[in-house]
Amino acid sequence: MRYERSLPPILTFEMVNDYIFQGDGLNKAGTIHNRMSIIRQLALFMNLANPGNYVFPKERIIRIQKDDFTPYVFSHEEIKKLDAGFQCLRKQKLSPCKNLVFQMLFRMLYCTGLRLSEALNLKLEDIDLDYGLLHIRKPKNNHDRQVPMSLSLWEEMKQYYSAMQFHDGHTLFLFPTAKGVNYKPGSIGKMFKQVYEACGIRTEKGSLPRIHDLRHTFCTHALEQMIEQGTDVYCALPYLCEYVGHRDISSTNAYLRLLPEKFSSISAQLEAYCPALIPEVMYD
């Protein structure tokens, strides 16, 4: 028996406006902005298969006042300089493993693109040394995931385990303080800024980079590497999206705009082929 494949109903002007302005006018500007953006992208996507859906005009999307912010992407040379800077941290009498913790944390953040909170919350039970996997639990978007480590990071992790002597049961956390609890983001930020300062690394505006910029750098460098190796961008983006735990591919698409100049044609080609896949997004 053959079944006719039915298409979803057409989005009308009334349906779109009812969705955007639901809530009796009690919604915040950010909520309305998100609804406008989402329903616009949905209509563009639906029109690929069944033209006729009402597309909310881009120029009517309300503007949210935000800082003119562009993530800082470290160069490969700056990453090498920072790695050397963290390796120079000295052992402290009151916290003898602090230098090891920060050295490994830096490499973890750059080599995996984890959010700082995800890294600091890692427990020893979340690390699979047999298969080189990190189990990320209860992250920002509540979507647990497994993150494979590169072979070099995997080997570094084994050496770190040995140096930290985790077998004695003094802590549950991968990155512990001298008291065995996990570090707080504030204390991590202070140490990272000290290393940035010592390495002479600042943004174009003269400020010190943020720890979260290592996540942006990982995404940009990973995307750059995959494209250089011949990976189709349509395959690279979904893989990277899942790896770093983005809510959807729109957040990952933003990194196309941070690639070096030699890749500038890729984003243009993707948008020309299918503009619905390059929405207006913020960074996650």
CSV table of C-alpha atoms in Angstrom, one decimal:
chain,number,residue,atom,x,y,z
A,1,MET,CA,0.0,0.0,0.0
A,2,ARG,CA,1.4,3.4,-0.9
A,3,TYR,CA,0.9,6.4,1.3
A,4,GLU,CA,0.9,10.0,0.0
A,5,ARG,CA,3.5,12.1,1.7
A,6,SER,CA,1.8,15.2,3.1
A,7,LEU,CA,3.5,18.5,3.5
A,8,PRO,CA,3.4,20.6,6.6
A,9,PRO,CA,0.9,23.5,6.6
A,10,ILE,CA,2.0,26.8,5.1
A,11,LEU,CA,3.1,29.5,7.6
A,12,THR,CA,0.8,32.4,7.2
A,13,PHE,CA,1.3,36.1,8.3
A,14,GLU,CA,-1.3,35.5,11.1
A,15,MET,CA,0.4,32.4,12.3
A,16,VAL,CA,3.8,34.0,12.4
A,17,ASN,CA,2.6,37.1,14.3
A,18,ASP,CA,0.6,35.0,16.8
A,19,TYR,CA,3.7,33.1,17.6
A,20,ILE,CA,6.0,36.1,17.9
A,21,PHE,CA,3.6,38.3,20.0
A,22,GLN,CA,2.1,35.6,22.3
A,23,GLY,CA,2.0,36.4,26.0
A,24,ASP,CA,-0.2,39.5,26.2
A,25,GLY,CA,2.8,41.8,25.7
A,26,LEU,CA,4.6,40.6,28.8
A,27,ASN,CA,7.6,39.2,27.0
A,28,LYS,CA,11.0,40.7,27.2
A,29,ALA,CA,12.6,42.2,24.1
A,30,GLY,CA,15.2,39.4,24.0
A,31,THR,CA,12.4,36.8,23.9
A,32,ILE,CA,10.6,38.6,21.0
A,33,HIS,CA,13.9,39.0,19.2
A,34,ASN,CA,14.6,35.2,19.4
A,35,ARG,CA,11.1,34.3,18.2
A,36,MET,CA,11.4,36.7,15.2
A,37,SER,CA,14.8,35.1,14.3
A,38,ILE,CA,13.6,31.5,14.8
A,39,ILE,CA,10.4,31.8,12.9
A,40,ARG,CA,12.2,33.6,10.1
A,41,GLN,CA,14.8,30.8,9.8
A,42,LEU,CA,12.0,28.1,9.9
A,43,ALA,CA,10.1,29.8,7.1
A,44,LEU,CA,13.3,30.0,4.9
A,45,PHE,CA,14.0,26.4,5.5
A,46,MET,CA,10.4,25.3,4.8
A,47,ASN,CA,10.4,27.3,1.6
A,48,LEU,CA,13.2,25.0,0.3
A,49,ALA,CA,10.7,22.2,-0.1
A,50,ASN,CA,7.4,24.0,-0.3
A,51,PRO,CA,7.5,27.7,-1.3
A,52,GLY,CA,4.8,30.0,-0.1
A,53,ASN,CA,5.6,30.3,3.7
A,54,TYR,CA,5.5,33.8,5.1
A,55,VAL,CA,9.1,34.9,5.9
A,56,PHE,CA,9.3,37.5,8.6
A,57,PRO,CA,11.3,40.5,7.2
A,58,LYS,CA,14.8,40.7,8.4
A,59,GLU,CA,14.7,44.5,8.8
A,60,ARG,CA,11.7,44.1,11.2
A,61,ILE,CA,13.6,42.0,13.7
A,62,ILE,CA,14.1,44.2,16.8
A,63,ARG,CA,17.6,45.1,17.7
A,64,ILE,CA,19.0,44.1,21.1
A,65,GLN,CA,21.5,46.5,22.5
A,66,LYS,CA,24.7,44.6,22.9
A,67,ASP,CA,28.4,45.5,23.0
A,68,ASP,CA,30.2,45.4,19.7
A,69,PHE,CA,31.8,42.1,20.6
A,70,THR,CA,34.0,39.9,18.5
A,71,PRO,CA,35.6,36.9,20.1
A,72,TYR,CA,39.4,36.9,20.2
A,73,VAL,CA,41.0,34.0,18.3
A,74,PHE,CA,44.5,33.2,19.4
A,75,SER,CA,47.0,32.6,16.6
A,76,HIS,CA,48.9,29.2,16.6
A,77,GLU,CA,52.0,31.0,17.6
A,78,GLU,CA,50.2,32.6,20.6
A,79,ILE,CA,48.9,29.2,21.7
A,80,LYS,CA,52.5,27.9,21.7
A,81,LYS,CA,53.6,30.9,23.7
A,82,LEU,CA,50.8,30.4,26.2
A,83,ASP,CA,51.6,26.7,26.5
A,84,ALA,CA,55.2,27.6,27.3
A,85,GLY,CA,54.0,30.2,29.8
A,86,PHE,CA,51.9,27.7,31.7
A,87,GLN,CA,54.8,25.2,31.7
A,88,CYS,CA,56.9,27.8,33.5
A,89,LEU,CA,54.5,28.0,36.5
A,90,ARG,CA,56.4,27.0,39.6
A,91,LYS,CA,55.5,24.5,42.2
A,92,GLN,CA,54.0,26.2,45.3
A,93,LYS,CA,54.6,25.0,48.9
A,94,LEU,CA,51.0,25.3,50.0
A,95,SER,CA,49.6,24.0,46.7
A,96,PRO,CA,52.2,21.6,45.3
A,97,CYS,CA,50.0,20.4,42.4
A,98,LYS,CA,48.7,23.8,41.3
A,99,ASN,CA,51.1,24.2,38.4
A,100,LEU,CA,50.2,20.8,37.1
A,101,VAL,CA,46.5,21.6,37.3
A,102,PHE,CA,46.8,24.8,35.4
A,103,GLN,CA,49.1,23.3,32.7
A,104,MET,CA,46.6,20.5,32.0
A,105,LEU,CA,43.6,22.8,32.3
A,106,PHE,CA,45.0,25.1,29.6
A,107,ARG,CA,45.7,22.2,27.2
A,108,MET,CA,42.2,20.7,27.9
A,109,LEU,CA,40.4,24.0,27.1
A,110,TYR,CA,42.3,24.6,23.9
A,111,CYS,CA,42.3,21.0,22.7
A,112,THR,CA,38.7,20.2,23.4
A,113,GLY,CA,36.9,23.6,23.3
A,114,LEU,CA,35.1,22.8,26.6
A,115,ARG,CA,33.4,25.6,28.5
A,116,LEU,CA,35.3,26.5,31.7
A,117,SER,CA,32.4,25.3,33.9
A,118,GLU,CA,32.4,21.9,32.0
A,119,ALA,CA,36.1,21.4,32.6
A,120,LEU,CA,36.0,22.4,36.3
A,121,ASN,CA,33.1,20.1,37.0
A,122,LEU,CA,34.8,17.1,35.6
A,123,LYS,CA,35.2,14.3,38.1
A,124,LEU,CA,37.6,11.4,37.8
A,125,GLU,CA,34.7,9.1,37.1
A,126,ASP,CA,34.0,11.2,34.0
A,127,ILE,CA,37.4,10.4,32.4
A,128,ASP,CA,37.7,7.1,30.4
A,129,LEU,CA,41.4,6.6,30.1
A,130,ASP,CA,40.9,3.3,28.4
A,131,TYR,CA,39.2,4.9,25.4
A,132,GLY,CA,40.3,8.5,25.7
A,133,LEU,CA,36.8,9.9,26.3
A,134,LEU,CA,35.5,12.7,28.5
A,135,HIS,CA,31.9,12.4,29.7
A,136,ILE,CA,30.4,15.9,30.0
A,137,ARG,CA,27.4,15.8,32.3
A,138,LYS,CA,24.8,18.5,32.9
A,139,PRO,CA,26.4,21.1,30.7
A,140,LYS,CA,24.9,24.5,29.8
A,141,ASN,CA,22.2,23.1,27.5
A,142,ASN,CA,21.6,20.0,29.7
A,143,HIS,CA,22.6,17.8,26.8
A,144,ASP,CA,25.2,15.3,28.1
A,145,ARG,CA,27.8,14.3,25.6
A,146,GLN,CA,31.0,12.3,25.1
A,147,VAL,CA,34.1,14.2,23.9
A,148,PRO,CA,37.0,12.1,22.4
A,149,MET,CA,40.5,13.4,23.2
A,150,SER,CA,43.1,13.7,20.6
A,151,LEU,CA,45.9,11.1,20.8
A,152,SER,CA,48.4,13.7,22.2
A,153,LEU,CA,45.9,15.0,24.8
A,154,TRP,CA,45.1,11.5,25.8
A,155,GLU,CA,48.7,10.7,26.4
A,156,GLU,CA,49.1,14.0,28.4
A,157,MET,CA,46.1,13.0,30.5
A,158,LYS,CA,47.7,9.6,31.4
A,159,GLN,CA,50.9,11.4,32.5
A,160,TYR,CA,48.8,13.9,34.4
A,161,TYR,CA,47.0,11.1,36.3
A,162,SER,CA,50.3,9.6,37.3
A,163,ALA,CA,51.8,13.0,38.4
A,164,MET,CA,48.7,13.9,40.4
A,165,GLN,CA,48.6,10.5,42.2
A,166,PHE,CA,44.8,10.2,42.0
A,167,HIS,CA,45.0,6.6,43.1
A,168,ASP,CA,45.3,7.7,46.7
A,169,GLY,CA,41.7,9.0,46.8
A,170,HIS,CA,42.4,12.5,48.0
A,171,THR,CA,39.9,14.1,45.5
A,172,LEU,CA,36.9,13.3,43.3
A,173,PHE,CA,37.8,16.1,40.8
A,174,LEU,CA,40.1,16.2,37.8
A,175,PHE,CA,41.2,19.7,38.5
A,176,PRO,CA,41.4,19.9,42.3
A,177,THR,CA,42.6,22.6,44.7
A,178,ALA,CA,44.9,21.7,47.6
A,179,LYS,CA,41.8,20.9,49.6
A,180,GLY,CA,40.5,18.4,47.1
A,181,VAL,CA,37.5,20.5,45.9
A,182,ASN,CA,37.2,21.9,42.4
A,183,TYR,CA,38.4,25.4,41.5
A,184,LYS,CA,36.1,28.3,41.1
A,185,PRO,CA,36.1,30.2,37.9
A,186,GLY,CA,37.3,33.5,39.5
A,187,SER,CA,40.5,32.0,40.8
A,188,ILE,CA,41.1,30.4,37.4
A,189,GLY,CA,40.6,33.7,35.7
A,190,LYS,CA,43.2,35.5,37.8
A,191,MET,CA,45.9,32.9,37.0
A,192,PHE,CA,45.1,32.9,33.2
A,193,LYS,CA,45.3,36.7,33.1
A,194,GLN,CA,48.7,36.6,34.8
A,195,VAL,CA,50.0,34.2,32.1
A,196,TYR,CA,48.4,36.3,29.3
A,197,GLU,CA,50.1,39.3,30.7
A,198,ALA,CA,53.5,37.6,31.0
A,199,CYS,CA,53.2,36.4,27.4
A,200,GLY,CA,52.3,39.9,26.2
A,201,ILE,CA,49.0,38.8,24.6
A,202,ARG,CA,46.2,41.4,24.3
A,203,THR,CA,43.3,42.0,22.1
A,204,GLU,CA,43.2,44.8,19.4
A,205,LYS,CA,41.4,47.0,22.0
A,206,GLY,CA,44.3,46.5,24.5
A,207,SER,CA,42.4,44.3,26.9
A,208,LEU,CA,43.4,40.8,28.0
A,209,PRO,CA,41.6,37.9,26.3
A,210,ARG,CA,39.0,35.9,28.2
A,211,ILE,CA,39.2,32.2,29.1
A,212,HIS,CA,36.1,31.6,26.9
A,213,ASP,CA,38.2,32.8,23.9
A,214,LEU,CA,40.0,29.5,24.0
A,215,ARG,CA,36.7,27.9,23.1
A,216,HIS,CA,36.3,30.2,20.2
A,217,THR,CA,39.9,29.5,19.2
A,218,PHE,CA,39.4,25.7,19.3
A,219,CYS,CA,36.3,25.9,17.1
A,220,THR,CA,38.0,28.2,14.6
A,221,HIS,CA,41.2,26.2,14.4
A,222,ALA,CA,39.3,22.9,14.3
A,223,LEU,CA,37.1,24.1,11.4
A,224,GLU,CA,40.2,25.5,9.7
A,225,GLN,CA,42.0,22.1,10.0
A,226,MET,CA,39.1,20.1,8.8
A,227,ILE,CA,38.6,22.3,5.7
A,228,GLU,CA,42.4,22.1,4.9
A,229,GLN,CA,42.2,18.3,5.1
A,230,GLY,CA,39.4,18.3,2.5
A,231,THR,CA,36.4,17.8,4.8
A,232,ASP,CA,33.2,19.1,3.2
A,233,VAL,CA,32.0,22.1,5.2
A,234,TYR,CA,28.5,20.6,5.3
A,235,CYS,CA,30.0,17.6,7.2
A,236,ALA,CA,32.4,19.6,9.3
A,237,LEU,CA,29.8,21.9,10.9
A,238,PRO,CA,27.4,19.3,12.3
A,239,TYR,CA,30.4,17.3,13.7
A,240,LEU,CA,31.9,20.4,15.4
A,241,CYS,CA,28.4,21.4,16.6
A,242,GLU,CA,28.0,18.0,18.4
A,243,TYR,CA,31.5,18.0,19.7
A,244,VAL,CA,31.4,21.3,21.5
A,245,GLY,CA,27.8,20.9,22.7
A,246,HIS,CA,26.1,23.8,20.8
A,247,ARG,CA,22.3,23.8,21.0
A,248,ASP,CA,22.0,23.9,17.2
A,249,ILE,CA,24.2,24.3,14.2
A,250,SER,CA,23.5,28.1,13.9
A,251,SER,CA,25.9,28.8,16.8
A,252,THR,CA,28.6,26.7,15.0
A,253,ASN,CA,28.0,28.5,11.7
A,254,ALA,CA,29.2,31.7,13.3
A,255,TYR,CA,32.7,30.4,13.3
A,256,LEU,CA,32.8,30.5,9.5
A,257,ARG,CA,33.1,34.3,9.9
A,258,LEU,CA,36.2,33.9,12.2
A,259,LEU,CA,38.2,31.8,9.8
A,260,PRO,CA,41.4,33.3,8.2
A,261,GLU,CA,41.0,35.4,5.0
A,262,LYS,CA,42.0,32.4,2.8
A,263,PHE,CA,38.7,30.7,3.8
A,264,SER,CA,36.5,33.8,3.2
A,265,SER,CA,35.0,32.3,0.1
A,266,ILE,CA,33.6,29.2,2.0
A,267,SER,CA,31.0,31.2,4.0
A,268,ALA,CA,29.9,33.1,0.9
A,269,GLN,CA,29.5,29.9,-1.1
A,270,LEU,CA,27.5,28.3,1.7
A,271,GLU,CA,25.2,31.3,2.1
A,272,ALA,CA,24.7,31.6,-1.7
A,273,TYR,CA,23.8,27.9,-1.9
A,274,CYS,CA,21.4,27.9,1.0
A,275,PRO,CA,21.0,31.2,2.9
A,276,ALA,CA,18.6,29.4,5.4
A,277,LEU,CA,21.6,27.6,6.8
A,278,ILE,CA,23.5,30.8,7.7
A,279,PRO,CA,21.2,32.6,10.2
A,280,GLU,CA,21.9,35.7,12.2
A,281,VAL,CA,23.4,34.3,15.4
A,282,MET,CA,25.3,35.1,18.6
A,283,TYR,CA,28.3,33.2,19.9
A,284,ASP,CA,27.9,30.4,22.5
